[in-house]
Short mmCIF file of C-alpha atoms and ligand atoms in Angstrom, two decimals:
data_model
loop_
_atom_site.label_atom_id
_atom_site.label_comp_id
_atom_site.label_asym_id
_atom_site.label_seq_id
_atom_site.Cartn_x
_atom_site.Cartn_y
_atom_site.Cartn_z
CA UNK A 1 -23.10 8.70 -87.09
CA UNK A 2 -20.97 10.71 -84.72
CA UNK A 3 -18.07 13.61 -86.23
CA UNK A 4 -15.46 10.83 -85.49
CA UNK A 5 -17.45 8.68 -87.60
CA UNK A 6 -18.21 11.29 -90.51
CA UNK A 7 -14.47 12.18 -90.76
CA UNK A 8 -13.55 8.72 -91.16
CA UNK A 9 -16.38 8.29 -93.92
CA UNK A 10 -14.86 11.47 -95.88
CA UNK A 11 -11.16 10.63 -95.72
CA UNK A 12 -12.49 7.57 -98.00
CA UNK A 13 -14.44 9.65 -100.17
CA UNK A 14 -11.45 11.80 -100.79
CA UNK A 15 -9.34 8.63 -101.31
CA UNK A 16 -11.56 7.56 -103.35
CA UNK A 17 -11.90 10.63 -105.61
CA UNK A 18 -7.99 10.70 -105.75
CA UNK A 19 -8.26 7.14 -107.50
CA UNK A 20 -11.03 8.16 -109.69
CA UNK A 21 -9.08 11.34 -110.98
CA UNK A 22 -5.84 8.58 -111.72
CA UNK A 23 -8.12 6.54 -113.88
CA UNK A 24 -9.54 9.68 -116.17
CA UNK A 25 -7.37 9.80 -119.74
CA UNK A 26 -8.47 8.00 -122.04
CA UNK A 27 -8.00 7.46 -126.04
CA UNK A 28 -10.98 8.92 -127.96
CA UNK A 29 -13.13 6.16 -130.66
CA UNK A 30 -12.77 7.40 -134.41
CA UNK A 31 -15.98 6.01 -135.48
CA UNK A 32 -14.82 7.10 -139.38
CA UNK A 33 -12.38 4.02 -139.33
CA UNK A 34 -15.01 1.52 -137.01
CA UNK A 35 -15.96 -1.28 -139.52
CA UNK A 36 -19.17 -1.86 -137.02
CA UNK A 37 -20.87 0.27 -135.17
CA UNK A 38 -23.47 -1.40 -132.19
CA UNK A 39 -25.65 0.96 -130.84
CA UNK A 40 -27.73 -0.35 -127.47
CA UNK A 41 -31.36 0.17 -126.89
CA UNK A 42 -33.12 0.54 -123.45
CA UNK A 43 -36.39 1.52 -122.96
CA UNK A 44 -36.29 2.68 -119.04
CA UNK A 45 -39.58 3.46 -117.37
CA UNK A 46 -43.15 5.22 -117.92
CA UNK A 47 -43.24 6.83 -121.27
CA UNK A 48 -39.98 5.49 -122.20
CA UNK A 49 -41.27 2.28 -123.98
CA UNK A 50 -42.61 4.30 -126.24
CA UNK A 51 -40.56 7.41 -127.28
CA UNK A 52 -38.20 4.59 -127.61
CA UNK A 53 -40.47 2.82 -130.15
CA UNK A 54 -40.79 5.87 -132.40
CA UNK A 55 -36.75 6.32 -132.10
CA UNK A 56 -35.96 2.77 -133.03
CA UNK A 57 -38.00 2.84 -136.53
CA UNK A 58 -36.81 6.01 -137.32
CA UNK A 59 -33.01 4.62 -136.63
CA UNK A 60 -34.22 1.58 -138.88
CA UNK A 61 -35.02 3.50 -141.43
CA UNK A 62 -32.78 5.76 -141.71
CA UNK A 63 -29.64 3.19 -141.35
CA UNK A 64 -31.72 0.94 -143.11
CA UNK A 65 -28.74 -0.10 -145.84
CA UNK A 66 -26.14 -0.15 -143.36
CA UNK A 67 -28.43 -2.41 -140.54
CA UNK A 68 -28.45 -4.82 -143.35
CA UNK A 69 -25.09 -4.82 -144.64
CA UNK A 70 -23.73 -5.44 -140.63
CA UNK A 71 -22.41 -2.22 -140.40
CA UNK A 72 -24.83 -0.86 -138.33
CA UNK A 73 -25.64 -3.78 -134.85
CA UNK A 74 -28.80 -2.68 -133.20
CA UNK A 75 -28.98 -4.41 -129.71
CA UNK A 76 -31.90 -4.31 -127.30
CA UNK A 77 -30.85 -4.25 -123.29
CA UNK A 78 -33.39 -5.74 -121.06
CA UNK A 79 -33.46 -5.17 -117.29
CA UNK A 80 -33.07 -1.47 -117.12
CA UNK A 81 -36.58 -0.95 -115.27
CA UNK A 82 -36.88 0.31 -111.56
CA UNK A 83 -38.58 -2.97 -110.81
CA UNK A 84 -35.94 -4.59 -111.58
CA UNK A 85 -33.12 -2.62 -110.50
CA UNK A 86 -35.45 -2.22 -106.81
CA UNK A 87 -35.55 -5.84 -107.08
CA UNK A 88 -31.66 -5.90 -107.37
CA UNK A 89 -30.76 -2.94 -105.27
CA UNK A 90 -28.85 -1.98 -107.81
CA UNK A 91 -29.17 1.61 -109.55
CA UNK A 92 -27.68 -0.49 -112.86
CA UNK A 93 -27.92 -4.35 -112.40
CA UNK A 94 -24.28 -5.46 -112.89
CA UNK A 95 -25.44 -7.76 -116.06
CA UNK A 96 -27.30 -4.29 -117.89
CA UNK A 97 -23.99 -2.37 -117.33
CA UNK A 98 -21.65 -5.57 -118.67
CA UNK A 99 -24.18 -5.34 -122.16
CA UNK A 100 -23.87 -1.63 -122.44
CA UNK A 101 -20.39 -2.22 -122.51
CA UNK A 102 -20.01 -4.37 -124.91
CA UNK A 103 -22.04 -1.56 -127.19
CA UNK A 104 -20.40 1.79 -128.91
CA UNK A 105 -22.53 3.60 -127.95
CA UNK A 106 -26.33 3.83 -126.50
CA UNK A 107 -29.87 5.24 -126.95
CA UNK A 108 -31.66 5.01 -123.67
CA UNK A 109 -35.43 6.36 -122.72
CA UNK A 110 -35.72 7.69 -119.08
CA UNK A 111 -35.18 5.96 -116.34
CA UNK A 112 -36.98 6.75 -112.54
CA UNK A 113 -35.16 8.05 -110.15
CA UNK A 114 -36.80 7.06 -106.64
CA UNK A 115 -36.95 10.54 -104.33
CA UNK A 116 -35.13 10.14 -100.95
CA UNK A 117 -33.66 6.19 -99.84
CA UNK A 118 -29.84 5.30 -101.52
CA UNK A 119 -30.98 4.25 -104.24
CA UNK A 120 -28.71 6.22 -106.91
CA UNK A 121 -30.11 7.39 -110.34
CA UNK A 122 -29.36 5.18 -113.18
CA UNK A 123 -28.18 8.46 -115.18
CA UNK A 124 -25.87 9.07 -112.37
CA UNK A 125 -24.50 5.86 -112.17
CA UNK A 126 -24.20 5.24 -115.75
CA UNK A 127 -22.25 8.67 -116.65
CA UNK A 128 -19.76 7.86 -113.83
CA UNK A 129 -19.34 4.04 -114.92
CA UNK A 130 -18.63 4.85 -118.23
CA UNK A 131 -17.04 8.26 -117.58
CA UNK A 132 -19.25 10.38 -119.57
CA UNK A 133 -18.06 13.50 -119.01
CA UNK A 134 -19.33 16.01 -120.98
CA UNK A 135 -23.42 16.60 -121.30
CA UNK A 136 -23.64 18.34 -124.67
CA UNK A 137 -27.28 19.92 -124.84
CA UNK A 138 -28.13 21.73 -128.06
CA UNK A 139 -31.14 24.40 -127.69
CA UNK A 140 -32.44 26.37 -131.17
CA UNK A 141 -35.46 29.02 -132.23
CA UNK A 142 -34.65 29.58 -135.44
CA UNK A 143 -37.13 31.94 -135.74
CA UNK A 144 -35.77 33.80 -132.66
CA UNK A 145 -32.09 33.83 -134.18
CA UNK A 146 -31.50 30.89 -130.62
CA UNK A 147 -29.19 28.67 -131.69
CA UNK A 148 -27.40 27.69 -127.93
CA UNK A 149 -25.57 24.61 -126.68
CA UNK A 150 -24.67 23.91 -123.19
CA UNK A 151 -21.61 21.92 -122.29
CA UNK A 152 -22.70 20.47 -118.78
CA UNK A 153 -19.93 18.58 -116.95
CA UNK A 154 -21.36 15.10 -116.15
CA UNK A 155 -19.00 13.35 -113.48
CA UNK A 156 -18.71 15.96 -111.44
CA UNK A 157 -20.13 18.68 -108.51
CA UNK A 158 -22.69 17.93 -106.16
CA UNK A 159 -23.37 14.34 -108.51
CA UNK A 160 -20.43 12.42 -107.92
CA UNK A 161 -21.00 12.12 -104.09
CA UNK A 162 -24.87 13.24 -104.40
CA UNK A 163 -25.92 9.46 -102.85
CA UNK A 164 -23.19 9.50 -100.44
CA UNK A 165 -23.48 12.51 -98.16
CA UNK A 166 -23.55 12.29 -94.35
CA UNK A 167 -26.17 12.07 -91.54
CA UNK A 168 -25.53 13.01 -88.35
CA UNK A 169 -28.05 13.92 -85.45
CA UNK A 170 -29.43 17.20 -86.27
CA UNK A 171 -27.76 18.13 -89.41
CA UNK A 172 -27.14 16.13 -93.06
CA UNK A 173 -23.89 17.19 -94.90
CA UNK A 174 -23.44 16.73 -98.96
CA UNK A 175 -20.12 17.47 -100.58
CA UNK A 176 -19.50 19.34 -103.98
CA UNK A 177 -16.45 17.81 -106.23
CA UNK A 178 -14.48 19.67 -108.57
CA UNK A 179 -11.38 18.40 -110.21
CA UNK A 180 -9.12 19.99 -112.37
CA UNK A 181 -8.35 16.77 -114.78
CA UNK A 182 -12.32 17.00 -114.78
CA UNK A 183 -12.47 20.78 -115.65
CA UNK A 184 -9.89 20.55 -118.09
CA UNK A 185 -11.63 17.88 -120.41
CA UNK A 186 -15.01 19.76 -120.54
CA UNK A 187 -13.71 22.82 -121.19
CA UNK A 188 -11.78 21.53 -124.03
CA UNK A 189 -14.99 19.56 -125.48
CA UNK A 190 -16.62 23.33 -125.50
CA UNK A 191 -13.82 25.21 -127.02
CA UNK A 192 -13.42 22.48 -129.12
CA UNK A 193 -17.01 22.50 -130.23
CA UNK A 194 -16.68 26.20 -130.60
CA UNK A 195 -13.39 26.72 -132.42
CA UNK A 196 -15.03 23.74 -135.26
CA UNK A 197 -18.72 24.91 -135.58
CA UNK A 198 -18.25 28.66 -136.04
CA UNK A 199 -18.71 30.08 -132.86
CA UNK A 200 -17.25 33.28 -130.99
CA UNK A 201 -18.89 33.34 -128.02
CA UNK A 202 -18.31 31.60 -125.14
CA UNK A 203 -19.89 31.87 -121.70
CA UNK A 204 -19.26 30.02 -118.06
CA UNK A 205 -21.36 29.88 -116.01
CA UNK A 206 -20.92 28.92 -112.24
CA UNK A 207 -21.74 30.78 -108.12
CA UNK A 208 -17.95 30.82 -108.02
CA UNK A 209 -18.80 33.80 -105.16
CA UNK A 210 -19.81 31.48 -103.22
CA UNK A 211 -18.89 28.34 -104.08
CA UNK A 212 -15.49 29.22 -104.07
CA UNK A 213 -13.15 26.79 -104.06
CA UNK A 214 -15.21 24.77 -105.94
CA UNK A 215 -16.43 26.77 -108.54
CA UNK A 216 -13.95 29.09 -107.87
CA UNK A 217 -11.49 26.31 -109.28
CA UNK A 218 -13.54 25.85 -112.15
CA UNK A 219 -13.67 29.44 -113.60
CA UNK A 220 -9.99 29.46 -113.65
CA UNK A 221 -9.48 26.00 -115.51
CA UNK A 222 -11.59 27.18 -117.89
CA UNK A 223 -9.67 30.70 -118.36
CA UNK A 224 -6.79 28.79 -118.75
CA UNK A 225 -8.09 26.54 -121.49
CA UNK A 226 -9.33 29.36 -123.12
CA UNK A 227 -5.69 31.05 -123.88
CA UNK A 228 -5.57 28.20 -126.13
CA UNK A 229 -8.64 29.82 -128.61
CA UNK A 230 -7.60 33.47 -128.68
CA UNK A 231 -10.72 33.09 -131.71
CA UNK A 232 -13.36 32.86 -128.76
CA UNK A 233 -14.59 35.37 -126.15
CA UNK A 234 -14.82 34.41 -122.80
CA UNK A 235 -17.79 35.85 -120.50
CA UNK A 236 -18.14 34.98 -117.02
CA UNK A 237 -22.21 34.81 -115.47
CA UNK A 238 -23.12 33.34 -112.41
CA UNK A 239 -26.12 31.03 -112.16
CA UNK A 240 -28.51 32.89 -111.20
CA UNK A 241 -28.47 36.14 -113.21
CA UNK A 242 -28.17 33.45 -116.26
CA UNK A 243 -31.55 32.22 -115.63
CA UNK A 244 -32.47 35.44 -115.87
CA UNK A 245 -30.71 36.42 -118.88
CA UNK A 246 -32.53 33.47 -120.79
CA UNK A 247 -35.75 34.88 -120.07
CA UNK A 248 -34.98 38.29 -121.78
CA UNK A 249 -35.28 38.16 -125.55
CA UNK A 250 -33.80 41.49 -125.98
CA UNK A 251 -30.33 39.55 -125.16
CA UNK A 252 -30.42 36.07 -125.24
CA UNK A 253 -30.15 35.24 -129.01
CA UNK A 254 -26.10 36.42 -128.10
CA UNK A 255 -25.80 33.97 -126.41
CA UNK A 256 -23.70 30.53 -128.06
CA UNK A 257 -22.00 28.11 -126.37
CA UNK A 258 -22.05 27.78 -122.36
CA UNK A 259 -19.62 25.98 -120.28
CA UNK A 260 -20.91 24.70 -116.64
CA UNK A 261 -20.49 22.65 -113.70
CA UNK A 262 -23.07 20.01 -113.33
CA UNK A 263 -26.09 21.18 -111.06
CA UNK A 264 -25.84 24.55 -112.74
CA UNK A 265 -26.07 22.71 -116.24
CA UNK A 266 -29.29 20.64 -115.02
CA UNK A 267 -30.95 23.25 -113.93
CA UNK A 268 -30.03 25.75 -116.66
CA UNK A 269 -30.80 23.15 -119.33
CA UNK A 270 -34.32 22.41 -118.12
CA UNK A 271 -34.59 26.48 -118.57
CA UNK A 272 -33.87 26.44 -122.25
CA UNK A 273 -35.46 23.24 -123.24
CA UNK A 274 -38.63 24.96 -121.96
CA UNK A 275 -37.96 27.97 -123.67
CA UNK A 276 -37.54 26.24 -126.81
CA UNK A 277 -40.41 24.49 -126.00
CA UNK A 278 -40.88 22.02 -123.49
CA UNK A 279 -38.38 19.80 -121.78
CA UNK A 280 -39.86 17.00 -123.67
CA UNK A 281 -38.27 18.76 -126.80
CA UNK A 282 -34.33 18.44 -126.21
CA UNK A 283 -31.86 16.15 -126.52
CA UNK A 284 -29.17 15.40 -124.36
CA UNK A 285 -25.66 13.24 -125.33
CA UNK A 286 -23.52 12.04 -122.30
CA UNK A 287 -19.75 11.99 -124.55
CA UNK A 288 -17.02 10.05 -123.01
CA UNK A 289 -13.71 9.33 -124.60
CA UNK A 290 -14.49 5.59 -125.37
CA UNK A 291 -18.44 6.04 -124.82
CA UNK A 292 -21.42 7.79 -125.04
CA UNK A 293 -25.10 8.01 -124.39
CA UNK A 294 -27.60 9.64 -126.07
CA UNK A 295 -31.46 10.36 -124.27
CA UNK A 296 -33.97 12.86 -124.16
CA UNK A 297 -33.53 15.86 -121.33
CA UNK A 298 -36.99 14.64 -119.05
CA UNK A 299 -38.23 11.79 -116.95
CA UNK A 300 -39.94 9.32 -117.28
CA UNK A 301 -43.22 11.89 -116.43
CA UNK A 302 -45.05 9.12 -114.26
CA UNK A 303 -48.17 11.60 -114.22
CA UNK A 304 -48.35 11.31 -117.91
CA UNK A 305 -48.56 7.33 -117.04
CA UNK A 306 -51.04 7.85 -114.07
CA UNK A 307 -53.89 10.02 -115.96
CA UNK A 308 -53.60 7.18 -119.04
CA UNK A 309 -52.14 9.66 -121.90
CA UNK A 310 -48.63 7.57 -122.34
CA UNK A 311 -49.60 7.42 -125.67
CA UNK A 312 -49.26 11.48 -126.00
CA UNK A 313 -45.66 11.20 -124.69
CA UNK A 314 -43.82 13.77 -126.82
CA UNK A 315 -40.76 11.71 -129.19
CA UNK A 316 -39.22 14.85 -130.22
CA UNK A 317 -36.61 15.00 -127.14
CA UNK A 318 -35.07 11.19 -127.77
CA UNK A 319 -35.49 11.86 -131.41
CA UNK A 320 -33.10 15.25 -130.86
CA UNK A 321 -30.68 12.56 -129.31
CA UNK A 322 -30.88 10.63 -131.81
CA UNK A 323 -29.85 13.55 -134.37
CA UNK A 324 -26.92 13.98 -131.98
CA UNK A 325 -26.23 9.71 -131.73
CA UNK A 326 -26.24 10.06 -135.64
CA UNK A 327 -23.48 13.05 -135.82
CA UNK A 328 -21.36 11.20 -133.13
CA UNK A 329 -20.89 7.91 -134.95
CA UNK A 330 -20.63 10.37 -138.27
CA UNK A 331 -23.56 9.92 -139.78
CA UNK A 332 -24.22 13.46 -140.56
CA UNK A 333 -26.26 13.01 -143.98
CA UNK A 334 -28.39 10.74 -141.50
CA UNK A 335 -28.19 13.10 -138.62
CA UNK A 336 -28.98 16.03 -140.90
CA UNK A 337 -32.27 14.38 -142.61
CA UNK A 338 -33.63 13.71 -139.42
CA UNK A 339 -33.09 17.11 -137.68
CA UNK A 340 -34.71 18.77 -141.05
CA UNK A 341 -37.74 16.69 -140.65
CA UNK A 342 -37.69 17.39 -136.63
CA UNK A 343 -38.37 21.26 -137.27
CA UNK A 344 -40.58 20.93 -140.76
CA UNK A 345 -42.88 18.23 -139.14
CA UNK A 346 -45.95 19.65 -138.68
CA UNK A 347 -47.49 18.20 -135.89
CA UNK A 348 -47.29 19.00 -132.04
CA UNK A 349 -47.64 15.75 -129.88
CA UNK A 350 -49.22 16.09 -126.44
CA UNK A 351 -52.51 15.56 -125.17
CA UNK A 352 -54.56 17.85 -126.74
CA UNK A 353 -52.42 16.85 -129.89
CA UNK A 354 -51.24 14.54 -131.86
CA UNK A 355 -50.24 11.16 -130.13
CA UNK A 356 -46.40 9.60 -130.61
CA UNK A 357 -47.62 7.19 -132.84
CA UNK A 358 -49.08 10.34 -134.96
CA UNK A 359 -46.41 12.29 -135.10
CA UNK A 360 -43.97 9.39 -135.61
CA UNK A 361 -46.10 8.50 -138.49
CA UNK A 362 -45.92 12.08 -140.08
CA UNK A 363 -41.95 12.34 -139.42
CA UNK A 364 -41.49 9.47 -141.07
CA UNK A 365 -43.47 10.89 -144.06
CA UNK A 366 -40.77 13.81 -144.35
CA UNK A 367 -37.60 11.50 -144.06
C1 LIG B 1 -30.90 15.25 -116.47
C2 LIG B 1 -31.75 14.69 -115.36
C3 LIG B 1 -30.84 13.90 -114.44
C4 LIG B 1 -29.83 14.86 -113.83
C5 LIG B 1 -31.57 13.09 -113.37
C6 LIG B 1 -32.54 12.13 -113.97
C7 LIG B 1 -30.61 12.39 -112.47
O1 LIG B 1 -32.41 15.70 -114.68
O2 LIG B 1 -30.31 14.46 -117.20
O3 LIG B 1 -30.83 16.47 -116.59
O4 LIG B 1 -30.10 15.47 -112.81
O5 LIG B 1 -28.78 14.97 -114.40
MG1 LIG B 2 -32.18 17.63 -115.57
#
């Protein structure tokens, strides 16, 4: 690719973005007046099959009545595996994407993401198909007074045109997207959250020195939003002194709700899943307008796979999205006796501990 070439590729990206900013309102789903609700299973890859198995009988049983009055449609989706979608070239096969549609809204295990090539994570393509903007990631110590939640923008930043960056001989160019129809509707699902659950505090977090326009961009939506919640303080961090920050427990229990462009959320997210402890302990909920998708934070962990301990895959991070699935479609007496039995249960899975199967067993014991 020459620079003639590469500025003919990015005038159609930036059409393209214009179009994709055209088609972003959208009316919201009021599951309280939804006579059914059907939620879609997929596995994905590695450990999924079976963090998926432990979330599907909990969901059974705790839906139980409603699964067998109709209420509640649970619907396995096939195909979602990297063989297939290798096989396909496609990151979602086109007949996966059609059944998730026809859902409300969807549980999905992880799906692998192969390093380098075109081939675009399924993630990625699934939260810009189905416009799910807003990655709401809820992080808690009790015991440490933590009770966090990140509001990561989904569509966005380096993701939307992450597979479609430019070659040219002797240098590789990616591009960074920030919208302010995009900006807007995050920052209102945050100050939203915050203004209904009780919280204060509210703190964005971007490298708007640097990335200015960008970032810059972002920062100021979000100030402007704000105006709107005179309730809620507004701090401004950038990235990397908020990694830091979550490290110190002298100050990070002050900490409440975050608002953050995408690659900053990923990143920051892995941070406090750890902290809380392990990545394979949070949940994640991708929230569109008329969709959503709920899955735990981590891969697939393909080394779990290769050393033969699948079977000490951790359940705790899709059960956590489960808890948030539940609250979505508002099932909060669900929600709330599974989340209860997520921080009495006893057991720790892991190798070393107590296997899915184990701990799924005991969970279900407290439910
Ligand atoms: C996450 C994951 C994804 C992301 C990957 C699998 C594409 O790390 O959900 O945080 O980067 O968003
Ligand atoms: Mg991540």
């Amino acid at each position: 690719m020459n620079i003639q070439q590469a500025c003919e590729a990015f005038k159609l990206l930036l059409e393209e973005q214009q179009a994709r900013i055209a088609g972003m309102s959208a009316e919201k789903v009021d599951f309280t007046k939804k006579e059914t609700v059907t939620i879609g299973l997929i596995d994905g890859d590695g450990i999924g099959p079976i963090i998926m198995k432990a979330a599907v009988r909990v969901l059974g049983h705790l839906l139980a009545d409603e699964i067998a009055a109709g209420s509640i449609l649970l619907r396995p989706i096939e195909g979602l595996t990297i063989e297939n979608r290798m096989a396909l070239g496609q990151p979602v096969p086109t007949a996966v994407l059609d059944a998730i549609k026809a859902c409300d809204v969807l549980l999905k295990g992880p799906t692998t993401t192969p390093m380098g090539g075109t081939m675009e994570s399924a993630n990625v393509t699934l939260r810009r198909a189905l416009d799910l903007y807003a990655n709401v990631r809820p992080v808690a110590i009790p015991e440490e007074g933590i009770d966090w939640i990140f509001f990561r923008e989904n569509t966005e930043g380096e993701y939307v045109l992450g597979s479609r960056g430019l070659d040219l001989p002797g240098m590789a160019v990616d591009f960074k997207v920030t919208t302010d129809e995009g900006t807007r509707r995050i920052a209102r699902a945050a100050f939203e959250y915050a203004k209904n659950n009780g919280k204060t505090r509210l703190s964005i977090v971007t490298k708007a020195n640097i990335m200015k326009k960008t970032d810059g961009k972002f920062t100021r939506i979000c100030h402007e939003i704000a105006e709107d919640y005179p309730g809620i303080t507004v701090d401004d961090w950038y990235i990397d002194i908020m990694t830091a920050n979550l490290v110190d427990p002298a100050i990070r229990s002050r900490f409440q709700v975050f608002l953050l462009p995408n690659l900053y959320g990923d990143i920051l997210t892995d941070e406090a899943a750890q902290i809380q402890g392990g990545v394979g302990t949070a949940g994640s909920a991708n929230i569109g307008d008329r969709f959503a998708m709920f899955e735990a934070i981590h891969g697939s962990a393909p080394r779990l796979m290769e050393e033969g301990l699948g079977q000490y895959a951790s359940p705790k991070s899709i059960l956590n999205a489960l808890v948030l699935l539940l609250r979505h479609i508002c099932r909060q007496e669900a929600a709330q006796r599974l989340e209860t039995a997520l921080h009495t249960c006893p057991l720790t899975p892991g190798p070393g501990g107590a296997t899915c199967a184990e701990y799924t067993d005991a969970l279900m014991a407290l439910l």
